[in-house]
Short mmCIF file of C-alpha atoms and ligand atoms in Angstrom, two decimals:
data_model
loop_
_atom_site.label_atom_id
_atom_site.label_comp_id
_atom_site.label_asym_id
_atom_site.label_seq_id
_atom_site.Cartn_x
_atom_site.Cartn_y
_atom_site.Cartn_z
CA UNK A 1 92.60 127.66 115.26
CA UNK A 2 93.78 125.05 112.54
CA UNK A 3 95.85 122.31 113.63
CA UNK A 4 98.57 123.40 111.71
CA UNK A 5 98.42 126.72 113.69
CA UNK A 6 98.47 125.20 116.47
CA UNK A 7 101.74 123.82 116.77
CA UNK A 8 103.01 126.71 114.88
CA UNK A 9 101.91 128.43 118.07
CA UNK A 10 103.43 125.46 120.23
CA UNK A 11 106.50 125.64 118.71
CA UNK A 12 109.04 128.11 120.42
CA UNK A 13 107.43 128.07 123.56
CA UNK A 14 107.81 123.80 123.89
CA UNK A 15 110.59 121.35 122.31
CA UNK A 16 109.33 120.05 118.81
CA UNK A 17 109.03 116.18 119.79
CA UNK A 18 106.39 117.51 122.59
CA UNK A 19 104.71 119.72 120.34
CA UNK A 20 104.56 116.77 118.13
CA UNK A 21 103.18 114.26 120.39
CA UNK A 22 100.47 116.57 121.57
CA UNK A 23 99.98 117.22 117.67
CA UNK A 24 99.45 113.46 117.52
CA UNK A 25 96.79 113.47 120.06
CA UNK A 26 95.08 115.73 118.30
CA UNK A 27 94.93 113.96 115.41
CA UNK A 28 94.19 110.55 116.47
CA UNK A 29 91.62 111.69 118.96
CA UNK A 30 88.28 110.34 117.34
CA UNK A 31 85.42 112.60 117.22
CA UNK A 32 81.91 111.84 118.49
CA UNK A 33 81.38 109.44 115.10
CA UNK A 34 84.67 107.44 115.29
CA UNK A 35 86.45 109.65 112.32
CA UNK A 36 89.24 111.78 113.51
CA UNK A 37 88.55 114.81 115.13
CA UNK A 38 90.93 116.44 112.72
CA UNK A 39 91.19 115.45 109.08
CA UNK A 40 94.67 114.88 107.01
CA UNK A 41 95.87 117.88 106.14
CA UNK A 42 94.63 118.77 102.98
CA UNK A 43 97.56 118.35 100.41
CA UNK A 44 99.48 121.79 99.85
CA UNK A 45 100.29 122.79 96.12
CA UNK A 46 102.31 126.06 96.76
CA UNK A 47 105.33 126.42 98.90
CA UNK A 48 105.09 128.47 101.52
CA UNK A 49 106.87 129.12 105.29
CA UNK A 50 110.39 131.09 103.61
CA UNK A 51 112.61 130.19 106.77
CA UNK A 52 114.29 132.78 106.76
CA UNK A 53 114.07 136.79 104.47
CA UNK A 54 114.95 136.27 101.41
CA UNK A 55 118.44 136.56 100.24
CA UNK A 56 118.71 137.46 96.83
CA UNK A 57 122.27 136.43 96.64
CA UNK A 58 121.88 132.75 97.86
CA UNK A 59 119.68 130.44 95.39
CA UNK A 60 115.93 128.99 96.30
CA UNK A 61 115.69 125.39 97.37
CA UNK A 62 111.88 124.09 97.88
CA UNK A 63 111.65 121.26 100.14
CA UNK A 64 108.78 118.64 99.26
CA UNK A 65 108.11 116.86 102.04
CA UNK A 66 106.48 113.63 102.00
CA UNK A 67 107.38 112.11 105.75
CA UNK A 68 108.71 108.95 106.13
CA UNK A 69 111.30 107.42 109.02
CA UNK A 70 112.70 111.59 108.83
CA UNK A 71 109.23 113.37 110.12
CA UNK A 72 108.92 110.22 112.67
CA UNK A 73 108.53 110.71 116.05
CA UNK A 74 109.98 108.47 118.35
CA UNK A 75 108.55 106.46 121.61
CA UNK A 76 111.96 107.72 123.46
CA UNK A 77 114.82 109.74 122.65
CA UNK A 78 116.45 106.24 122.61
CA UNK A 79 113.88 104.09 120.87
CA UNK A 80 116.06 104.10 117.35
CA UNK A 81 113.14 101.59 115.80
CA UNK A 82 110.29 102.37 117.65
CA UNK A 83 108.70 105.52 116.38
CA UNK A 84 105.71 106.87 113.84
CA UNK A 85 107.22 107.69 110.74
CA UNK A 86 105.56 110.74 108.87
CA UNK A 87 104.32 112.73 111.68
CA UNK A 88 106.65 116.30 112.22
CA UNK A 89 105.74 118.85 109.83
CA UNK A 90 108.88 119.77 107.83
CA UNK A 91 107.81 124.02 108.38
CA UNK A 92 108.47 122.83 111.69
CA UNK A 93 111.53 120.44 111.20
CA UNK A 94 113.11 123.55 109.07
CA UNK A 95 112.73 125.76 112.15
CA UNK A 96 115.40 123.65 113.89
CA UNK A 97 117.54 122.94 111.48
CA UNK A 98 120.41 125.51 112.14
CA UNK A 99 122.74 127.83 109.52
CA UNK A 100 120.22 127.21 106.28
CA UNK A 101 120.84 131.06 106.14
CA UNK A 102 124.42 130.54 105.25
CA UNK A 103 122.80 127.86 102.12
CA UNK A 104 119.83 128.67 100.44
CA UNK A 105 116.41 130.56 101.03
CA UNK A 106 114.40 127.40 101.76
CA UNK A 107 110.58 126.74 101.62
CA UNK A 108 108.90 123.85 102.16
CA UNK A 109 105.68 122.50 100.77
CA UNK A 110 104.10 119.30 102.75
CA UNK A 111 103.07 117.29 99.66
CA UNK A 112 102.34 114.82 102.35
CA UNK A 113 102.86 112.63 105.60
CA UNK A 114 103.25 109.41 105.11
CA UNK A 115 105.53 105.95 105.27
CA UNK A 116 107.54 106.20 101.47
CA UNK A 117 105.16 103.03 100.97
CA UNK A 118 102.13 104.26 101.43
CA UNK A 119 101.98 106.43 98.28
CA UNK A 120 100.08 105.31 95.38
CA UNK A 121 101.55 105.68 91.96
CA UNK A 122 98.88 108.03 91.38
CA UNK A 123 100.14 110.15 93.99
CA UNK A 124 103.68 109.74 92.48
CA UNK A 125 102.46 111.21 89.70
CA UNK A 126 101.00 114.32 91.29
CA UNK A 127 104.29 114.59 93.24
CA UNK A 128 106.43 114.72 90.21
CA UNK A 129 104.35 117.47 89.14
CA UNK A 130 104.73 119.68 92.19
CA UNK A 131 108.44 118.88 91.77
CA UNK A 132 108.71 120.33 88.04
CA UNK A 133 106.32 123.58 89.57
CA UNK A 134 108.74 124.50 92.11
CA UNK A 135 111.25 123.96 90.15
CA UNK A 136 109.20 126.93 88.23
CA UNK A 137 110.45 129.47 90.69
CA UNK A 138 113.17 127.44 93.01
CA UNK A 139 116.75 126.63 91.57
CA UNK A 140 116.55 123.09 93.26
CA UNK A 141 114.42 121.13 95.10
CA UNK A 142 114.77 118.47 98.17
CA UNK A 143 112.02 116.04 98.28
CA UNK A 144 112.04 113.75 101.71
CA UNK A 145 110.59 110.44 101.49
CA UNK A 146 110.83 107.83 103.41
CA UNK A 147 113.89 104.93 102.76
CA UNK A 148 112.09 102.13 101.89
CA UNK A 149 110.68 102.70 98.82
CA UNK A 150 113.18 106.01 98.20
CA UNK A 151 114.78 104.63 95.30
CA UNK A 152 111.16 103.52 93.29
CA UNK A 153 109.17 107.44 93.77
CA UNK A 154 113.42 108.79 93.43
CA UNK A 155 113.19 106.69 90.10
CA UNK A 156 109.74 107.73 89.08
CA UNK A 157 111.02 111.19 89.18
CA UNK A 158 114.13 110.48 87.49
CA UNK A 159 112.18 109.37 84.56
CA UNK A 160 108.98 112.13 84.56
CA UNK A 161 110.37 115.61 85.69
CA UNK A 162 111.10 117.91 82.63
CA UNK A 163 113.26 120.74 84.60
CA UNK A 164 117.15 119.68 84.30
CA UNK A 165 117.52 121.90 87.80
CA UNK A 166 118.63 119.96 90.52
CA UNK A 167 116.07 117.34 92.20
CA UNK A 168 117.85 115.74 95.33
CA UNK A 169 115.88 112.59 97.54
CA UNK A 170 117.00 112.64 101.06
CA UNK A 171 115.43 110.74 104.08
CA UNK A 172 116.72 109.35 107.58
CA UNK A 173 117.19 105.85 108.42
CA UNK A 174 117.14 107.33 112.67
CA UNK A 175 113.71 109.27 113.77
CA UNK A 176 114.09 113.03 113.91
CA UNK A 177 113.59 112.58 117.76
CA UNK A 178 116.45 110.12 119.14
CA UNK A 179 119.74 111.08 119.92
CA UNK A 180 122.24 110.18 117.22
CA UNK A 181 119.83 111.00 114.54
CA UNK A 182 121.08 110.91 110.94
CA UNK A 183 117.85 113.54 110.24
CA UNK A 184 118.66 116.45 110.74
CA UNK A 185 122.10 115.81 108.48
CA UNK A 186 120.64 114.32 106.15
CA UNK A 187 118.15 117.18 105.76
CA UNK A 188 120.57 119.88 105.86
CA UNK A 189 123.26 118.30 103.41
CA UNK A 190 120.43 117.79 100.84
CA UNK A 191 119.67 121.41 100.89
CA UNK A 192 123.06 121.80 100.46
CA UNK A 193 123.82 119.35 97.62
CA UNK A 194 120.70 121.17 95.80
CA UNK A 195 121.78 124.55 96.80
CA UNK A 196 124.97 124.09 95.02
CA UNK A 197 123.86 123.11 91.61
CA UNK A 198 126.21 120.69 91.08
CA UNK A 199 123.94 118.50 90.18
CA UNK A 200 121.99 120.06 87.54
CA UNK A 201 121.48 117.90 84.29
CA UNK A 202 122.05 114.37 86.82
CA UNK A 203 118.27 113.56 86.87
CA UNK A 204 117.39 112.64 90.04
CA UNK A 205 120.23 112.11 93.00
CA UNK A 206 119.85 110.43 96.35
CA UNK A 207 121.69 112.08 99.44
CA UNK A 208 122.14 109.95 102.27
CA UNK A 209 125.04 109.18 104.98
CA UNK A 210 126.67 112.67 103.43
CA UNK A 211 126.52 110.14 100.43
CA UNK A 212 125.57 111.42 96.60
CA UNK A 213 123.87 108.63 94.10
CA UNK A 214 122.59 108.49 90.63
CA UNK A 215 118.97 107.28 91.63
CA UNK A 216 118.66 105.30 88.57
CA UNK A 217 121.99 102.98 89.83
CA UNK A 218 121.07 103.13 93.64
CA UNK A 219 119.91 100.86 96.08
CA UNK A 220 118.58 100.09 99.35
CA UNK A 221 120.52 97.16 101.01
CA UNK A 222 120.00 97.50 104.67
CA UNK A 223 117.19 97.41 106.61
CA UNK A 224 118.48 99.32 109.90
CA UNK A 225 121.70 100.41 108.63
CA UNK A 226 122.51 104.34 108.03
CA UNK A 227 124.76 103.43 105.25
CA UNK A 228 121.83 101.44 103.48
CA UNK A 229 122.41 103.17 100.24
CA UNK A 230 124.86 101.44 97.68
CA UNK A 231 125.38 101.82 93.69
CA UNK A 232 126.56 98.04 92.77
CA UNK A 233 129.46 98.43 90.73
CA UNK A 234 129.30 102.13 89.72
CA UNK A 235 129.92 103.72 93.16
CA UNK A 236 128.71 107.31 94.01
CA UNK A 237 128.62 110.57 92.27
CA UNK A 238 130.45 112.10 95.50
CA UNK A 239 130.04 113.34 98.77
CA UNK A 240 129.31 116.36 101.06
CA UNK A 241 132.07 117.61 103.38
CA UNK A 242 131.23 120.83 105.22
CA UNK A 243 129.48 122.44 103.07
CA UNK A 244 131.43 121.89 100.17
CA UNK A 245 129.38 118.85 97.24
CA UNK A 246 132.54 117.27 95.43
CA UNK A 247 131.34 115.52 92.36
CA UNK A 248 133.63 113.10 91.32
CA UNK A 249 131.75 111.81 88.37
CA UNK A 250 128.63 112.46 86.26
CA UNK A 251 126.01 109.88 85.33
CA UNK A 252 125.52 108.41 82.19
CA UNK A 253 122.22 110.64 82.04
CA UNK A 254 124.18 113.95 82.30
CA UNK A 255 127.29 112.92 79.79
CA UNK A 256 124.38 112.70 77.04
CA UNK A 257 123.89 116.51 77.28
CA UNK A 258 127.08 116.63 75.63
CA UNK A 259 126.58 114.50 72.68
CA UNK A 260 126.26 117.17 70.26
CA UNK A 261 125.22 114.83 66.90
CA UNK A 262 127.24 117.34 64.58
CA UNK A 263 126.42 120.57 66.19
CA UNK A 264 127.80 123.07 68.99
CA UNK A 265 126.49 121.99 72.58
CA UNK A 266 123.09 124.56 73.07
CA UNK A 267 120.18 124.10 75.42
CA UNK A 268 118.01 122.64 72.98
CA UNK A 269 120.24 119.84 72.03
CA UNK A 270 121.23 119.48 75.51
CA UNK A 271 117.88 118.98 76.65
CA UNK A 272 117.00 116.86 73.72
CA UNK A 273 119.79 114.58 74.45
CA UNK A 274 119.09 114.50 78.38
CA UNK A 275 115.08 114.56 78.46
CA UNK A 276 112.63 111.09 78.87
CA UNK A 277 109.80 111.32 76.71
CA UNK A 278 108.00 110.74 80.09
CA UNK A 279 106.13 114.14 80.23
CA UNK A 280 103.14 113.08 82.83
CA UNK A 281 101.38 116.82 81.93
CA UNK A 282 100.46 114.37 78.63
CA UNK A 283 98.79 111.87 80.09
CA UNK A 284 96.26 111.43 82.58
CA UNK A 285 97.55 109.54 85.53
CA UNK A 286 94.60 106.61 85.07
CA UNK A 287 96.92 105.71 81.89
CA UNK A 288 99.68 104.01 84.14
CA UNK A 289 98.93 100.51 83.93
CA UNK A 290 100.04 97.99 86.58
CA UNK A 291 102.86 96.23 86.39
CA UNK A 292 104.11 93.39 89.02
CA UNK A 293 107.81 91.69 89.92
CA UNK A 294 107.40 88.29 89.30
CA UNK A 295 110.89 86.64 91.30
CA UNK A 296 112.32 83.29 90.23
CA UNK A 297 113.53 80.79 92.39
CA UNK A 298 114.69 77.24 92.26
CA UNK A 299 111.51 75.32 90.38
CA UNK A 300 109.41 78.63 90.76
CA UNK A 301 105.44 78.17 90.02
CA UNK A 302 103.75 80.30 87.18
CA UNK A 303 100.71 81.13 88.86
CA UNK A 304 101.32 84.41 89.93
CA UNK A 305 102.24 85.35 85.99
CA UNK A 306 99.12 83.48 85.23
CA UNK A 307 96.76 85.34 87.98
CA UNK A 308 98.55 88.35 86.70
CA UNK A 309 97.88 88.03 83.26
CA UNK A 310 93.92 87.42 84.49
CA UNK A 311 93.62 90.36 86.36
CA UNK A 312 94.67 92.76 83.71
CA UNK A 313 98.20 93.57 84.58
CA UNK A 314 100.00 94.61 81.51
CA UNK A 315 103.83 94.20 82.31
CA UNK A 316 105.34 92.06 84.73
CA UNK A 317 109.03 91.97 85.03
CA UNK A 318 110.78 88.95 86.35
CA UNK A 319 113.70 89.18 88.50
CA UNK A 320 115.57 85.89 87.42
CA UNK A 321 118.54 84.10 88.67
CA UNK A 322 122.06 84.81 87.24
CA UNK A 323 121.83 86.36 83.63
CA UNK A 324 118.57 86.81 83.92
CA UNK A 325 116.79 83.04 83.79
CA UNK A 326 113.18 81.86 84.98
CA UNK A 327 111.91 78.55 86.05
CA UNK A 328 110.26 76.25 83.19
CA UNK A 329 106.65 76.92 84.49
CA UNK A 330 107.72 80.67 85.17
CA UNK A 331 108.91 80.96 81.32
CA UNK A 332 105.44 78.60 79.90
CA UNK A 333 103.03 81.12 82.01
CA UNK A 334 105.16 84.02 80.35
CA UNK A 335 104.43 82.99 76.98
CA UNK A 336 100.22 82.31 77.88
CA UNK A 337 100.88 86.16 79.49
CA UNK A 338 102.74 87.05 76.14
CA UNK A 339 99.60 85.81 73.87
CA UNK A 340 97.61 87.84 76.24
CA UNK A 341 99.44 90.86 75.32
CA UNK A 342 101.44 91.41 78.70
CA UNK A 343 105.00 92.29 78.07
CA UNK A 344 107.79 91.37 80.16
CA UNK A 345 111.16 93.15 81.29
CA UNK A 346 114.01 90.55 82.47
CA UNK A 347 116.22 91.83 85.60
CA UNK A 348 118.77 89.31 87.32
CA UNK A 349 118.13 88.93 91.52
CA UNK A 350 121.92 88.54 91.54
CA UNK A 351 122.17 92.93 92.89
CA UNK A 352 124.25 93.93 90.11
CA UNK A 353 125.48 93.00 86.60
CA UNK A 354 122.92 93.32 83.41
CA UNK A 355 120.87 91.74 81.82
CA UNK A 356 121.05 90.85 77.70
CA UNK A 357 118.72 89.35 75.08
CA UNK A 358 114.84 88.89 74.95
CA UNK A 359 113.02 89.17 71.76
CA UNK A 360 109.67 90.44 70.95
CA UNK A 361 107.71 91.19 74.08
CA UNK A 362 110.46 90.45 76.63
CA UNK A 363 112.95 93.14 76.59
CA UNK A 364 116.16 93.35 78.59
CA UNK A 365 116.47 95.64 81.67
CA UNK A 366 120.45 95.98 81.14
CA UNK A 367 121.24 97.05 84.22
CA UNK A 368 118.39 98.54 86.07
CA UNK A 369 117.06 96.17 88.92
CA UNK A 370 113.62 94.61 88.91
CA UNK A 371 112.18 97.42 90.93
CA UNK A 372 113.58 100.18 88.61
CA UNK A 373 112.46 98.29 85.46
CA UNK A 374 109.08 98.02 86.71
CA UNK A 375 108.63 101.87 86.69
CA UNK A 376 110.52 102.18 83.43
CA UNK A 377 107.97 99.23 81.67
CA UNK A 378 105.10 101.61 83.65
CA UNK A 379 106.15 104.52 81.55
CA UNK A 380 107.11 102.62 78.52
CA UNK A 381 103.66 100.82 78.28
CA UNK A 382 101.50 104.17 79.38
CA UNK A 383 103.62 106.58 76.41
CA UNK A 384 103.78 104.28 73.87
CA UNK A 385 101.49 101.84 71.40
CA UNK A 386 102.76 98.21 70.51
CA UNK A 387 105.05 95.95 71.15
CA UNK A 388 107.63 97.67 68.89
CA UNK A 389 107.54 100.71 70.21
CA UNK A 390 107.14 99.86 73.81
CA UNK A 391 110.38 98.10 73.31
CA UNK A 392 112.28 100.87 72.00
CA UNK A 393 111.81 103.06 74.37
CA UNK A 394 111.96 100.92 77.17
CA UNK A 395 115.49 99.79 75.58
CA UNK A 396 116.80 103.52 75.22
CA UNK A 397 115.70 104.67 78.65
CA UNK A 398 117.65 101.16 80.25
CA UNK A 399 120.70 100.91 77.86
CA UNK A 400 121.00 104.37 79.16
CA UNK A 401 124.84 105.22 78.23
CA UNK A 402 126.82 107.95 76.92
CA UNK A 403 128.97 108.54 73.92
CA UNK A 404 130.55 112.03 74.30
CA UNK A 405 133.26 111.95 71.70
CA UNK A 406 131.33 113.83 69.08
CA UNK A 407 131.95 116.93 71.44
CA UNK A 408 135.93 116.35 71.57
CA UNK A 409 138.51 116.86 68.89
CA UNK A 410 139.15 113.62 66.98
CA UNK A 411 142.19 112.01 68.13
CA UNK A 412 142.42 109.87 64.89
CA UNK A 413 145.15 109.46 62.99
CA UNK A 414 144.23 108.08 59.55
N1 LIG B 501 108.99 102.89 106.90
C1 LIG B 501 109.73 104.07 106.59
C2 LIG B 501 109.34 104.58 105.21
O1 LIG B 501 109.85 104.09 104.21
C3 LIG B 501 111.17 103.86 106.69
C4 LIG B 501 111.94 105.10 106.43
O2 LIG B 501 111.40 106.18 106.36
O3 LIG B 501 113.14 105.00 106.31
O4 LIG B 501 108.60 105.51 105.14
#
């Protein structure tokens, strides 16, 4: 019997954190040679375990599960910050979530089971394809991750899924397995929030704390804290109340659908207006280069740009102080790096505000922070040739804003 069968087996019979810890055993038990007894689970590439029949009235909503602090099982049903994150399976973590029948049909695929910083990019990129496949057959999908690094793979697939369905990032800042646990919440509200389409056309939204963000905008800013996630300045898209998602405003991201440049608002402009050039079924995933943070402080060193620049990086983007600035030896190793052929993105450390200016190969992040812009220069440097270009579309795709009056009657007067 396959390990995964046996906790299926396990699991009505014995609580899930019991099943889970005898799971673990099994898992970490080395064989005769030192290597596990049981290898990772292989990753899965079609959904499977429908939770409940199917109910052709209620939409589909795939869950992608890649583990983090939600699949963690705790020491104690007390130990809050003790625990192994990525652990539960979410087939199994479904099973106890109650009422889903009254929501969605929900299937789950485990992409993985891991901490959120554990994943390589390359493995980003395979997850943003299994996101754009279920979205083939689902009408939204929930991908759980873990917190820490939510808002970088959110981000990633903010910028590289091609479906305009809804894609909502949930996770849990409390292990499955304590009392109190914001998991099981946070699970079943982002099934919700997907369920309810409301959120189609957004890109990618985070759902925390019964919380809705524009991933682009959001960040982490506790590290214990269940209401970790904030948008500096812009605030949420809205919230989830009992089953009801209230949207209270629309990302820049989805307002561009309705830019209709002269015509009538159809698909096709719609998803011209609204879709990255980021299509990762284009590229092979060896083509996204590295690209570091570089962060300034008070006489900074330029080593690290230097070193950098050395080892082949390609972008770096510095996260300066106020408007943007970098230390004298930070800004002479940036241009060596520049006459090397790196290219630079400035972000401020401040938390918020933008960032203006740059010329040639050190564009402005406007508004996205350091570890947004280094995804964005990722995708920028891997789609495009030159400095030129690079800078284009990295400006587009961080500028992003909307200007929706060319779908509403003129209000001039003259
Ligand atoms: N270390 C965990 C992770 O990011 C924390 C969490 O899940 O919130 O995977």
């Amino acid at each position: 019997m396959s390990f995964h069968r046996n906790v299926a087996a396990m699991r009505g019979r014995v609580p899930l954190a019991v099943a889970a810890a005898v799971a673990l055993m099994l898992v970490f038990l080395p064989g005769a040679d030192g290597a596990p007894a049981h290898p990772p689970q292989a990753v899965q590439t079609v959904p499977k375990s429908v939770v409940r029949a199917a109910d052709e009235a209620l939409p589909t909503v795939t869950v992608v599960a890649t583990g983090g602090t939600m699949a963690g099982l705790s020491d104690t049903p007390t130990s809050f910050q003790r625990y192994r994150a990525g652990t539960l399976l979410m087939e199994d973590m479904l099973a106890e979530v109650p009422n889903l029948d009254e929501v969605a049909n929900v299937n789950s695929l485990q992409f993985g089971n891991k901490g959120s910083g554990g994943y390589t990019i390359a493995e980003l990129y395979d997850l943003s394809l299994a996101v754009d496949n279920a979205l083939k057959t689902s009408d939204g999908v929930v991908v759980t991750t873990g917190t820490d690094t939510m808002e970088e793979i959110g981000y990633f697939l903010d910028l590289t899924v091609q479906s305009p369905k809804p894609v909502v990032i949930t996770g849990a800042m409390r292990p499955w397995t304590v009392i109190g646990s914001d998991a099981q919440a946070n699970l079943f509200n982002a099934i919700v929030t997907a369920a309810s389409g409301k959120t189609a056309w957004f890109g990618t939204v985070l759902m925390l704390n019964d919380e809705i963000h524009a991933v682009r905008d959001v960040t982490k800013t506790s590290s214990y804290r269940m209401d970790t996630f904030q948008t500096p300045e812009l605030g949420i898209l809205g919230y989830v109340d009992d089953l009801k998602v209230r949207i209270m405003r629309m990302p820049a991201r989805a307002l561009r659908v309705f830019e209709t440049r002269g015509s009538v608002v159809t698909t096709a402009n719609a998803l011209r207006n609204w879709r990255t050039p980021f299509d990762l079924t284009t590229i092979d995933k060896a083509e996204l280069p590295r690209v570091e943070i570089f962060y300034n402080a008070q006489e900074a060193g330029g080593e690290a740009i230097d070193a950098w620049a050395a080892a082949g990086v390609e972008g770096i983007v510095t996260a300066g102080t106020g408007a943007g600035g970098i230390s004298g030896a930070a800004s002479q190793a940036r241009n060596r790096a520049v006459q090397a052929g790196v290219m630079f993105a400035s972000t401020t450390r401040t938390g918020s505000g933008s960032v203006y200016g740059g010329s040639g190969a050190v564009f402005p992040a406007d508004s996205l922070n350091a570890q947004h812009a280094r995804l964005l220069l990722m995708m920028a440097l891997a789609f495009n040739d030159g400095v030129e270009e690079v800078r284009a579309d990295f400006i587009e795709w961080a500028s992003l804003q909307a200007d929706i009056t060319s779908a509403l009657p003129s209000l001039r007067t003259s």
